[in-house]
């Protein structure tokens, strides 16, 4: 949805008959026609590279250089202060053999496997529910979107209190059912699940808006035709709307997957990765290695493992999309 | 739209559905309501059972007390400074490059644009360690510019503005040219004003992402009292006063208030931005 090849980017436009500076009368018909299908190819000037220069230099300096440096650092024993030492793949070997890192990767996968489907189901469900017929639809949308834009740290702190023994959930259970709630964050069987629930609460607003607008764009003629043929609402949703919005679902799945691998603030503030290492995630590991133990080389190596996992999953998604994503609506 | 006339049971079902939807929304909001309620309670009432919405008295002083522990107003000022400057830089470079990628032809343009897009794939976590080493070398650790500059060049804006500029009719360029405007004048006086709505969307998202940024400030700022932003300040406050929930919740309300106001004021831009570009997402 966001990243697509623009039409006409590769086309060679009809050559500009006149060089710049020579003024022409109004726009010629031919040029207008050429413009129509060239998708804004623009004008040949010497200025182009200069316009792109500030952004390009910034990106080179603050993204391309660091990404290269990250790989370089990951091949060293690189303490925050003091002498660096070449290790080759030593950090990576260490990580692969480190049971804690293995645990951390599994925890992150567990988070992703729980979080992504829950997020998608909730956001899709609510988007489908909030049809234009619903009164105050706009307000509902805004409500569900609130925690997606308030600071994560603040959201997490609030949920920390909800989950607290004696907090809202425990208090409600005690006063209505007369039993104590589980110690959500202190019990290793509950901790990760609790973090997932909080994260879904916080995060599904984005996808809901994306799905909601995609559903709005499904032509009513299609759904009405199906209804006239006696299709039930569920069938209409499943057979018509869902395939129609599959590009949006694909896009949202990709983005949600990628960002869910980067989960950090929730475990960092709610559990510090505990109890034990049960909620420690890859980014938490990177942070601890780099900025608690000052092992920047090890932190970079872990970051590259994360990057490769994300790239791999993105690639698999792209390859798999043919089976279920319909671009030609 | 002449809808089928709803029969009695159908209407009842609809009303029940609507009621359930309202309950879901209420449940969804309950953490925030609870936060607000707790922020006004005396400490003794925080963990009352059954939980109450209102304590034995309304204690506004929780807010002033929270502010005496930590300078949240200063954090807001810092956050504002960082977010506004960073957003300004991002808008300027992105408007220029978006224009270069759409309405000007030059050698290597498509290749460079592909590289720009590819950088969007790189997770921030991969960059923070080398970025920190860079900041060390530049002596930027614990400075505002370390919060602003490294993230001011994200390629998203170039992508968004390119999309926009591609849709602007060539006739406008031509007309400007007929009037004697050169490339720079055309850009500044014709194109930028046209792109205002897209730039507004970009600005809102850039601002929010600076404002809420947590991992990087956590790494690069040591002196939270002086240079901290809201997320950093709240995290530190929580670390120090974590057991004083009435104060922590007051601090959380203070932390959420600015973005909440922004959401209410700019909801249209936000919704549009997400819908057209899939911006955001964590």
Coordinates of C-alpha atoms in Angstrom, one line a residue:
Chain A
X1 CA 0.0 0.0 0.0
X2 CA 2.6 2.5 0.9
X3 CA 5.5 1.3 -1.1
X4 CA 4.5 0.6 -4.7
X5 CA 6.2 1.3 -7.9
X6 CA 4.8 4.5 -9.4
X7 CA 3.2 4.2 -12.8
X8 CA 5.3 5.7 -15.5
X9 CA 8.5 6.0 -13.5
X10 CA 10.5 3.9 -15.9
X11 CA 8.9 5.2 -19.1
X12 CA 11.0 7.3 -21.3
X13 CA 9.0 10.4 -21.8
X14 CA 8.6 12.1 -25.1
X15 CA 11.8 14.1 -25.2
X16 CA 11.5 17.7 -24.3
X17 CA 11.6 19.3 -27.7
X18 CA 13.0 22.5 -26.4
X19 CA 15.7 23.2 -23.9
X20 CA 14.8 25.1 -20.8
X21 CA 14.6 28.8 -20.9
X22 CA 13.0 29.0 -24.3
X23 CA 9.5 30.0 -23.6
X24 CA 6.6 28.4 -25.3
X25 CA 3.1 29.6 -25.7
X26 CA 0.5 27.7 -23.7
X27 CA 0.8 24.0 -23.1
X28 CA 0.8 22.1 -26.3
X29 CA -1.7 19.4 -26.8
X30 CA 1.0 16.9 -27.5
X31 CA 2.7 17.7 -24.3
X32 CA -0.5 17.5 -22.4
X33 CA -1.1 14.0 -23.8
X34 CA 2.5 13.0 -23.0
X35 CA 2.0 14.2 -19.4
X36 CA -1.2 12.2 -19.0
X37 CA 0.6 8.9 -18.9
X38 CA 4.0 9.9 -17.8
X39 CA 2.9 10.4 -14.2
X40 CA 4.8 13.5 -13.5
X41 CA 8.2 12.7 -14.8
X42 CA 9.2 16.2 -14.5
X43 CA 11.8 18.3 -16.2
X44 CA 15.4 17.8 -17.0
X45 CA 17.3 20.3 -14.9
X46 CA 20.7 20.5 -13.4
X47 CA 19.0 21.1 -10.0
X48 CA 17.8 17.6 -9.3
X49 CA 20.7 16.2 -7.5
X50 CA 21.1 19.4 -5.5
X51 CA 17.6 19.2 -4.2
X52 CA 18.1 15.7 -3.1
X53 CA 21.5 16.4 -1.6
X54 CA 20.7 17.6 2.0
X55 CA 18.4 14.6 2.6
X56 CA 20.8 12.2 0.9
X57 CA 23.8 13.4 2.9
X58 CA 21.8 13.1 6.1
X59 CA 20.7 9.6 5.3
X60 CA 24.2 8.6 4.3
X61 CA 25.6 10.0 7.5
X62 CA 23.0 8.9 9.9
X63 CA 21.6 5.7 8.4
X64 CA 24.0 4.2 5.8
X65 CA 27.1 4.9 7.7
X66 CA 25.8 3.5 11.0
X67 CA 24.4 0.4 9.3
X68 CA 27.9 -0.3 8.0
X69 CA 29.5 0.6 11.2
X70 CA 27.1 -1.7 13.1
X71 CA 28.3 -4.6 11.1
X72 CA 31.9 -3.6 11.7
X73 CA 31.3 -3.1 15.4
X74 CA 29.6 -6.5 15.6
X75 CA 32.9 -8.2 14.5
X76 CA 34.8 -6.7 17.5
X77 CA 35.0 -6.9 21.2
X78 CA 34.0 -3.2 21.5
X79 CA 33.7 -2.0 25.1
X80 CA 32.1 1.4 25.6
X81 CA 35.3 2.8 26.9
X82 CA 38.7 1.4 26.0
X83 CA 40.4 -0.7 23.4
X84 CA 38.5 -2.6 20.6
X85 CA 39.6 -6.0 19.6
X86 CA 38.9 -7.9 16.3
X87 CA 36.9 -11.0 16.9
X88 CA 35.6 -12.0 13.5
X89 CA 32.4 -13.9 14.0
X90 CA 33.2 -14.5 17.6
X91 CA 30.2 -12.5 18.9
X92 CA 27.9 -14.3 16.6
X93 CA 29.2 -17.7 17.7
X94 CA 28.9 -16.6 21.3
X95 CA 25.3 -15.6 20.7
X96 CA 24.3 -18.8 19.0
X97 CA 25.7 -20.8 21.9
X98 CA 24.3 -18.5 24.6
X99 CA 21.2 -20.1 26.2
X100 CA 20.0 -16.7 27.4
X101 CA 20.0 -15.3 23.9
X102 CA 18.2 -18.3 22.6
X103 CA 15.6 -17.8 25.3
X104 CA 15.3 -14.1 24.4
X105 CA 14.7 -15.0 20.7
X106 CA 12.1 -17.5 21.7
X107 CA 10.4 -14.9 24.0
X108 CA 10.3 -12.5 21.2
X109 CA 8.8 -15.1 18.8
X110 CA 6.2 -15.9 21.5
X111 CA 5.3 -12.2 21.7
X112 CA 5.1 -11.9 17.9
X113 CA 3.0 -15.1 17.6
X114 CA 0.5 -13.9 20.2
X115 CA 0.5 -10.3 19.4
X116 CA 0.2 -10.1 15.7
X117 CA -2.9 -12.3 15.3
X118 CA -4.6 -10.7 18.3
X119 CA -3.9 -7.3 16.9
X120 CA -5.2 -8.1 13.5
X121 CA -8.3 -9.9 14.7
X122 CA -9.3 -7.1 17.1
X123 CA -8.5 -4.3 14.6
X124 CA -10.3 -6.1 11.7
X125 CA -13.2 -7.0 13.9
X126 CA -13.7 -3.5 15.1
X127 CA -13.1 -2.0 11.7
X128 CA -15.8 -4.2 10.3
X129 CA -18.2 -3.4 13.1
X130 CA -17.7 0.3 12.8
X131 CA -19.5 0.6 9.5
X132 CA -20.6 4.1 8.3
X133 CA -24.0 3.2 9.6
X134 CA -22.8 3.2 13.2
X135 CA -23.7 6.4 15.0
X136 CA -20.7 8.3 16.4
X137 CA -18.4 6.1 14.4
X138 CA -15.9 8.9 14.2
X139 CA -15.7 9.1 18.0
X140 CA -15.3 5.4 18.4
X141 CA -12.4 5.5 16.0
X142 CA -10.7 8.3 17.9
X143 CA -11.3 6.5 21.2
X144 CA -9.6 3.3 20.0
X145 CA -6.8 5.3 18.7
X146 CA -5.9 7.2 21.8
X147 CA -3.2 4.9 23.3
X148 CA -1.6 4.5 19.9
X149 CA -0.4 8.1 20.1
X150 CA 0.1 8.7 23.8
X151 CA 3.6 8.0 25.0
X152 CA 4.3 4.2 25.3
X153 CA 6.0 4.8 28.6
X154 CA 2.8 6.4 30.0
X155 CA 0.6 3.6 28.7
X156 CA 2.9 1.0 30.2
X157 CA 3.1 2.7 33.6
X158 CA -0.7 2.8 33.7
X159 CA -1.0 -0.9 32.9
X160 CA 1.7 -1.7 35.4
X161 CA -0.7 -0.5 38.0
X162 CA -3.7 -2.4 36.6
X163 CA -1.8 -5.6 36.8
X164 CA -0.4 -4.9 40.3
X165 CA -1.7 -7.1 43.1
X166 CA -4.4 -4.9 44.6
X167 CA -4.6 -2.9 41.3
X168 CA -7.8 -2.5 39.3
X169 CA -8.0 -6.1 37.9
X170 CA -7.2 -7.8 41.2
X171 CA -9.4 -5.4 43.1
X172 CA -12.4 -6.1 40.8
X173 CA -11.9 -9.8 41.1
X174 CA -11.6 -9.7 44.8
X175 CA -14.8 -7.6 45.2
X176 CA -16.9 -9.5 42.7
X177 CA -15.6 -13.1 42.7
X178 CA -13.9 -13.0 46.1
X179 CA -10.7 -14.4 44.7
X180 CA -7.3 -13.0 44.0
X181 CA -6.3 -12.4 40.4
X182 CA -3.1 -14.0 39.3
X183 CA 0.1 -12.0 39.8
X184 CA 0.1 -11.0 36.2
X185 CA 3.6 -9.7 36.0
X186 CA 5.2 -11.6 38.8
X187 CA 4.1 -15.1 37.6
X188 CA 6.2 -16.3 34.7
X189 CA 3.2 -18.1 33.2
X190 CA 1.3 -14.9 33.0
X191 CA 3.9 -12.2 32.4
X192 CA 4.3 -12.5 28.6
X193 CA 0.6 -12.9 28.0
X194 CA 0.0 -9.8 30.1
X195 CA 2.5 -7.8 28.1
X196 CA 0.8 -9.0 24.9
X197 CA -2.6 -7.9 26.1
X198 CA -1.3 -4.5 27.1
X199 CA 0.4 -4.1 23.7
X200 CA -2.7 -5.1 21.7
X201 CA -4.7 -2.5 23.7
X202 CA -2.1 0.1 22.8
X203 CA -1.4 -0.8 19.3
X204 CA -4.4 -2.0 17.3
X205 CA -5.7 1.5 16.7
X206 CA -3.4 2.0 13.7
X207 CA -4.5 -1.1 11.9
X208 CA -8.1 -0.5 12.7
X209 CA -8.0 2.8 10.9
X210 CA -6.2 1.3 7.9
X211 CA -8.8 -1.5 7.7
X212 CA -11.7 0.8 8.3
X213 CA -10.8 3.0 5.4
X214 CA -10.1 0.0 3.1
X215 CA -13.5 -1.4 4.0
X216 CA -15.1 2.0 3.2
X217 CA -13.6 1.8 -0.3
X218 CA -15.2 -1.5 -1.1
X219 CA -17.9 -0.6 -3.7
X220 CA -21.4 -0.9 -2.3
X221 CA -22.7 -2.3 -5.5
X222 CA -20.7 -5.5 -5.0
X223 CA -21.9 -6.2 -1.5
X224 CA -25.5 -5.2 -2.4
X225 CA -25.5 -7.6 -5.4
X226 CA -24.4 -10.4 -3.1
X227 CA -27.0 -9.5 -0.6
X228 CA -29.7 -9.6 -3.2
X229 CA -28.5 -13.0 -4.2
X230 CA -29.2 -14.1 -0.6
X231 CA -25.7 -14.1 0.8
X232 CA -25.6 -13.8 4.5
X233 CA -23.6 -10.9 6.1
X234 CA -20.8 -13.2 7.2
X235 CA -20.5 -14.6 3.7
X236 CA -20.4 -11.1 2.2
X237 CA -17.7 -10.2 4.6
X238 CA -15.6 -13.3 4.1
X239 CA -16.1 -13.8 0.4
X240 CA -16.2 -10.2 -0.9
X241 CA -14.9 -7.7 1.6
X242 CA -12.0 -9.6 2.9
X243 CA -10.5 -10.4 -0.5
X244 CA -11.1 -6.8 -1.6
X245 CA -9.1 -5.4 1.3
X246 CA -6.4 -8.1 1.2
X247 CA -3.7 -5.6 0.1
X248 CA -4.4 -3.6 3.2
X249 CA -4.3 -6.7 5.4
X250 CA -1.0 -7.7 3.8
X251 CA 0.5 -4.2 4.4
X252 CA -0.8 -4.1 8.0
X253 CA 0.5 -7.6 8.7
X254 CA 3.9 -6.7 7.4
X255 CA 4.1 -3.5 9.5
X256 CA 2.8 -5.2 12.6
X257 CA 5.1 -8.1 12.3
X258 CA 8.2 -5.9 11.8
X259 CA 7.3 -3.6 14.7
X260 CA 6.4 -6.4 17.0
X261 CA 9.9 -7.9 16.7
X262 CA 11.1 -4.6 18.1
X263 CA 9.1 -4.7 21.3
X264 CA 11.1 -3.0 24.1
X265 CA 9.4 -0.4 26.4
X266 CA 6.7 -2.8 27.6
X267 CA 9.0 -5.5 29.1
X268 CA 11.6 -2.9 30.0
X269 CA 9.3 -1.0 32.3
X270 CA 6.8 -3.6 33.4
X271 CA 9.0 -6.5 34.2
X272 CA 12.6 -5.7 33.4
X273 CA 12.5 -8.9 31.4
X274 CA 11.5 -11.0 34.4
X275 CA 10.5 -13.0 36.2
X276 CA 13.8 -14.7 35.4
X277 CA 14.2 -14.1 31.7
X278 CA 10.6 -15.0 30.8
X279 CA 9.8 -11.6 29.2
X280 CA 13.2 -10.5 28.0
X281 CA 13.1 -9.7 24.3
X282 CA 15.8 -9.2 21.7
X283 CA 15.8 -5.5 21.9
X284 CA 15.9 -5.6 25.7
X285 CA 18.9 -7.9 25.3
X286 CA 20.5 -5.5 22.9
X287 CA 19.9 -2.6 25.3
X288 CA 21.3 -4.6 28.3
X289 CA 24.4 -5.8 26.4
X290 CA 25.2 -2.4 25.0
X291 CA 24.2 0.0 27.7
X292 CA 24.2 -1.9 30.9
X293 CA 27.2 -4.3 30.3
X294 CA 28.8 -1.8 27.8
X295 CA 29.5 -4.6 25.3
X296 CA 28.7 -2.7 22.1
X297 CA 30.1 -5.4 19.9
X298 CA 27.8 -8.1 21.3
X299 CA 24.9 -5.6 21.2
X300 CA 25.5 -5.0 17.5
X301 CA 25.7 -8.6 16.7
X302 CA 22.4 -9.2 18.4
X303 CA 20.9 -6.3 16.5
X304 CA 22.1 -7.9 13.2
X305 CA 20.5 -11.2 14.2
X306 CA 17.2 -9.2 14.7
X307 CA 17.7 -7.5 11.4
X308 CA 18.2 -10.7 9.6
X309 CA 15.1 -12.3 11.2
X310 CA 13.0 -9.3 10.2
X311 CA 14.4 -9.4 6.6
X312 CA 13.8 -13.1 6.4
X313 CA 10.2 -12.8 7.5
X314 CA 9.5 -9.9 5.2
X315 CA 10.9 -11.9 2.3
X316 CA 8.7 -14.9 3.2
X317 CA 5.7 -12.6 3.4
X318 CA 6.4 -11.1 0.0
X319 CA 6.8 -14.5 -1.6
X320 CA 3.7 -15.8 0.1
X321 CA 1.5 -12.9 -0.8
X322 CA 0.6 -14.1 -4.3
X323 CA -1.5 -16.8 -2.7
X324 CA -3.9 -14.6 -0.9
X325 CA -3.4 -10.9 -1.8
X326 CA -5.6 -9.6 -4.7
X327 CA -4.3 -6.4 -6.2
X328 CA -6.6 -6.4 -9.2
X329 CA -9.9 -5.6 -7.6
Chain B
X1 CA -30.3 5.2 0.6
X2 CA -33.6 3.5 1.1
X3 CA -32.8 0.7 3.4
X4 CA -35.1 -2.1 4.1
X5 CA -37.5 -1.2 6.8
X6 CA -36.1 -2.6 10.0
X7 CA -38.6 -4.8 11.8
X8 CA -39.0 -4.6 15.6
X9 CA -36.6 -7.5 16.6
X10 CA -34.1 -6.2 14.1
X11 CA -34.1 -2.9 15.7
X12 CA -33.7 -4.4 19.1
X13 CA -30.8 -6.4 18.0
X14 CA -29.2 -3.3 16.6
X15 CA -29.6 -1.5 19.9
X16 CA -28.1 -4.4 21.8
X17 CA -25.2 -4.4 19.3
X18 CA -24.7 -0.7 19.9
X19 CA -24.8 -1.2 23.6
X20 CA -22.1 -3.8 23.4
X21 CA -20.0 -1.6 21.3
X22 CA -20.3 1.2 23.9
X23 CA -19.4 -1.3 26.6
X24 CA -16.3 -2.3 24.7
X25 CA -15.3 1.3 24.2
X26 CA -15.8 1.9 27.9
X27 CA -13.7 -1.2 28.9
X28 CA -11.1 0.0 26.4
X29 CA -11.0 3.4 28.1
X30 CA -11.0 1.9 31.7
X31 CA -7.2 2.0 32.1
X32 CA -7.2 5.7 31.3
X33 CA -10.2 6.4 33.5
X34 CA -8.6 4.5 36.3
X35 CA -5.4 6.5 35.7
X36 CA -7.3 9.8 36.0
X37 CA -9.3 8.6 39.0
X38 CA -6.2 7.4 40.9
X39 CA -4.3 10.6 40.1
X40 CA -6.9 12.5 42.2
X41 CA -7.0 10.1 45.2
X42 CA -5.4 10.4 48.5
X43 CA -2.7 7.7 48.8
X44 CA -4.7 5.7 51.3
X45 CA -7.5 5.2 48.9
X46 CA -5.5 4.0 45.9
X47 CA -5.8 0.3 46.6
X48 CA -9.3 0.3 48.1
X49 CA -11.4 -2.8 47.6
X50 CA -13.8 -2.7 45.9
X51 CA -12.0 -0.2 43.6
X52 CA -13.6 3.2 43.6
X53 CA -13.7 5.9 41.0
X54 CA -13.5 8.7 43.5
X55 CA -11.6 8.6 46.8
X56 CA -12.5 10.1 50.1
X57 CA -11.5 13.4 48.7
X58 CA -10.3 14.9 45.5
X59 CA -6.7 15.6 45.9
X60 CA -5.5 18.1 43.2
X61 CA -2.2 18.5 45.1
X62 CA -1.1 15.1 43.7
X63 CA -0.3 17.1 40.5
X64 CA 1.7 19.8 42.2
X65 CA 3.5 17.3 44.3
X66 CA 4.4 15.2 41.2
X67 CA 5.8 18.4 39.7
X68 CA 8.0 19.1 42.7
X69 CA 9.6 15.7 42.4
X70 CA 10.3 16.1 38.7
X71 CA 10.3 19.1 36.4
X72 CA 7.7 17.8 33.9
X73 CA 7.0 21.2 32.5
X74 CA 10.7 21.4 31.6
X75 CA 10.5 17.9 30.1
X76 CA 7.6 19.2 27.9
X77 CA 9.7 22.2 26.9
X78 CA 12.6 20.0 26.0
X79 CA 10.4 17.6 24.1
X80 CA 8.8 20.5 22.3
X81 CA 12.2 22.0 21.3
X82 CA 13.5 18.6 20.1
X83 CA 10.3 17.7 18.3
X84 CA 9.8 21.0 16.6
X85 CA 13.4 21.4 15.4
X86 CA 13.6 17.8 14.3
X87 CA 10.4 18.1 12.4
X88 CA 11.5 21.3 10.8
X89 CA 14.7 19.7 9.5
X90 CA 12.8 16.7 8.3
X91 CA 10.2 18.8 6.5
X92 CA 12.8 20.9 4.7
X93 CA 15.0 18.1 3.5
X94 CA 12.0 15.9 2.6
X95 CA 10.2 18.6 0.6
X96 CA 13.4 19.2 -1.4
X97 CA 14.2 15.5 -2.0
X98 CA 10.5 14.6 -2.7
X99 CA 10.6 17.3 -5.3
X100 CA 13.8 16.1 -6.8
X101 CA 12.5 12.6 -7.0
X102 CA 9.3 13.5 -8.7
X103 CA 9.5 16.6 -10.9
X104 CA 13.1 16.7 -11.9
X105 CA 14.9 14.3 -14.1
X106 CA 18.5 13.5 -13.4
X107 CA 20.8 10.6 -13.8
X108 CA 20.6 8.0 -11.1
X109 CA 17.4 9.4 -9.7
X110 CA 15.6 6.1 -9.5
X111 CA 18.5 4.3 -8.0
X112 CA 18.9 6.9 -5.3
X113 CA 15.2 6.7 -4.6
X114 CA 15.4 3.0 -4.2
X115 CA 18.2 3.4 -1.7
X116 CA 16.0 5.9 0.2
X117 CA 13.2 3.4 0.3
X118 CA 15.5 0.6 1.4
X119 CA 16.6 2.6 4.5
X120 CA 13.0 2.5 5.7
X121 CA 13.5 -1.3 6.2
X122 CA 16.2 -0.8 8.8
X123 CA 15.0 -1.1 12.4
X124 CA 16.1 1.7 14.7
X125 CA 17.6 -0.9 17.1
X126 CA 20.3 -1.8 14.5
X127 CA 21.3 1.9 14.3
X128 CA 21.4 2.9 18.0
X129 CA 24.7 1.2 18.9
X130 CA 26.8 2.7 16.0
X131 CA 24.9 6.0 16.4
X132 CA 25.9 6.1 20.0
X133 CA 29.5 5.5 19.1
X134 CA 29.2 8.3 16.6
X135 CA 27.8 10.6 19.3
X136 CA 30.7 9.7 21.5
X137 CA 33.2 10.6 18.7
X138 CA 31.4 13.8 17.9
X139 CA 31.1 14.6 21.6
X140 CA 27.4 14.8 21.3
X141 CA 26.4 12.4 24.1
X142 CA 24.0 14.1 26.5
X143 CA 23.1 17.0 24.1
X144 CA 19.9 18.2 22.4
X145 CA 21.4 17.8 19.0
X146 CA 21.9 14.1 19.7
X147 CA 18.2 13.9 20.2
X148 CA 17.4 15.9 17.1
X149 CA 19.8 15.4 14.2
X150 CA 20.2 11.6 13.9
X151 CA 16.5 10.9 13.2
X152 CA 15.7 14.1 11.2
X153 CA 16.5 12.4 7.9
X154 CA 14.1 9.5 7.8
X155 CA 13.1 8.8 4.2
X156 CA 9.4 8.5 4.8
X157 CA 8.9 12.2 4.1
X158 CA 10.7 12.0 0.8
X159 CA 8.4 9.1 -0.2
X160 CA 5.2 10.9 0.9
X161 CA 6.1 14.2 -0.8
X162 CA 7.2 12.5 -3.9
X163 CA 3.8 10.8 -4.1
X164 CA 2.2 14.2 -3.7
X165 CA 4.3 16.1 -6.2
X166 CA 3.8 13.4 -8.8
X167 CA 0.1 14.3 -8.9
X168 CA 0.6 18.0 -9.4
X169 CA -0.2 18.9 -13.0
X170 CA 2.7 19.9 -15.2
X171 CA 0.7 22.9 -16.3
X172 CA 1.5 24.7 -13.1
X173 CA 5.2 24.4 -13.7
X174 CA 4.8 25.6 -17.2
X175 CA 2.7 28.6 -16.1
X176 CA 5.3 29.5 -13.5
X177 CA 7.9 29.3 -16.1
X178 CA 6.0 31.5 -18.5
X179 CA 5.8 34.0 -15.7
X180 CA 9.6 33.9 -15.5
X181 CA 10.1 31.8 -12.4
X182 CA 13.1 29.6 -12.2
X183 CA 13.3 26.2 -10.6
X184 CA 13.9 27.5 -7.1
X185 CA 11.1 30.0 -7.3
X186 CA 8.7 27.5 -8.8
X187 CA 9.5 25.2 -5.9
X188 CA 9.2 27.7 -3.2
X189 CA 6.2 29.7 -4.5
X190 CA 4.2 27.1 -6.3
X191 CA 5.0 23.7 -5.1
X192 CA 5.6 24.1 -1.4
X193 CA 2.3 25.9 -0.8
X194 CA 0.5 23.2 -2.8
X195 CA 2.1 20.5 -0.6
X196 CA 1.0 22.0 2.6
X197 CA -1.6 19.4 3.5
X198 CA 0.8 16.5 2.9
X199 CA 3.5 18.4 4.8
X200 CA 1.1 18.9 7.7
X201 CA 0.5 15.1 7.9
X202 CA 4.2 14.5 7.8
X203 CA 4.8 17.1 10.5
X204 CA 2.2 15.6 12.9
X205 CA 3.8 12.2 12.6
X206 CA 7.3 13.4 12.8
X207 CA 6.4 15.4 15.9
X208 CA 4.7 12.5 17.6
X209 CA 7.5 10.1 16.9
X210 CA 10.1 12.6 18.4
X211 CA 7.8 13.4 21.3
X212 CA 7.3 9.7 22.2
X213 CA 10.7 8.4 21.4
X214 CA 12.1 6.5 24.3
X215 CA 14.9 4.1 23.5
X216 CA 17.3 6.6 21.9
X217 CA 16.9 9.3 24.6
X218 CA 17.3 6.5 27.2
X219 CA 20.7 5.7 25.7
X220 CA 22.1 9.1 24.8
X221 CA 20.8 11.3 27.6
X222 CA 22.4 11.0 31.1
X223 CA 21.3 14.2 32.6
X224 CA 17.5 13.6 32.6
X225 CA 16.7 16.5 34.9
X226 CA 18.2 19.0 32.4
X227 CA 17.8 17.3 29.0
X228 CA 15.0 14.8 29.6
X229 CA 11.9 14.5 27.5
X230 CA 8.5 13.3 28.7
X231 CA 9.0 9.5 28.3
X232 CA 12.4 9.6 29.8
X233 CA 11.2 11.8 32.7
X234 CA 8.2 9.6 33.4
X235 CA 10.3 6.4 33.3
X236 CA 12.7 7.9 35.8
X237 CA 9.9 9.2 38.0
X238 CA 8.4 5.7 38.0
X239 CA 11.8 4.3 38.9
X240 CA 12.1 6.6 41.9
X241 CA 8.5 7.0 43.1
X242 CA 7.1 3.8 41.8
X243 CA 5.3 2.9 44.9
X244 CA 3.5 6.3 45.1
X245 CA 0.9 5.4 42.7
X246 CA -1.2 8.5 43.2
X247 CA 1.8 10.6 42.1
X248 CA 2.8 8.2 39.3
X249 CA -0.7 8.4 37.8
X250 CA -0.7 12.2 38.1
X251 CA 2.6 12.2 36.3
X252 CA 1.1 9.9 33.6
X253 CA -1.8 12.2 33.1
X254 CA 0.6 15.1 32.7
X255 CA 2.6 13.0 30.2
X256 CA -0.4 12.0 28.1
X257 CA -2.1 15.4 28.1
X258 CA -0.1 17.0 25.3
X259 CA -0.5 14.2 22.8
X260 CA -4.1 13.8 23.8
X261 CA -4.8 17.5 23.0
X262 CA -2.9 17.0 19.7
X263 CA -5.1 14.1 18.9
X264 CA -8.3 16.0 19.5
X265 CA -7.1 19.0 17.5
X266 CA -5.6 17.2 14.6
X267 CA -7.6 14.0 14.3
X268 CA -8.4 14.6 10.7
X269 CA -4.7 14.9 9.7
X270 CA -3.8 11.9 11.8
X271 CA -6.5 9.7 10.3
X272 CA -5.7 10.8 6.8
X273 CA -2.0 10.2 7.3
X274 CA -2.5 6.7 8.5
X275 CA -4.9 5.9 5.9
X276 CA -2.9 7.2 3.0
X277 CA 0.5 6.0 4.0
X278 CA 0.3 3.6 6.8
X279 CA 2.4 5.9 8.9
X280 CA 3.2 5.1 12.4
X281 CA 2.8 1.7 14.0
X282 CA 5.2 0.6 16.5

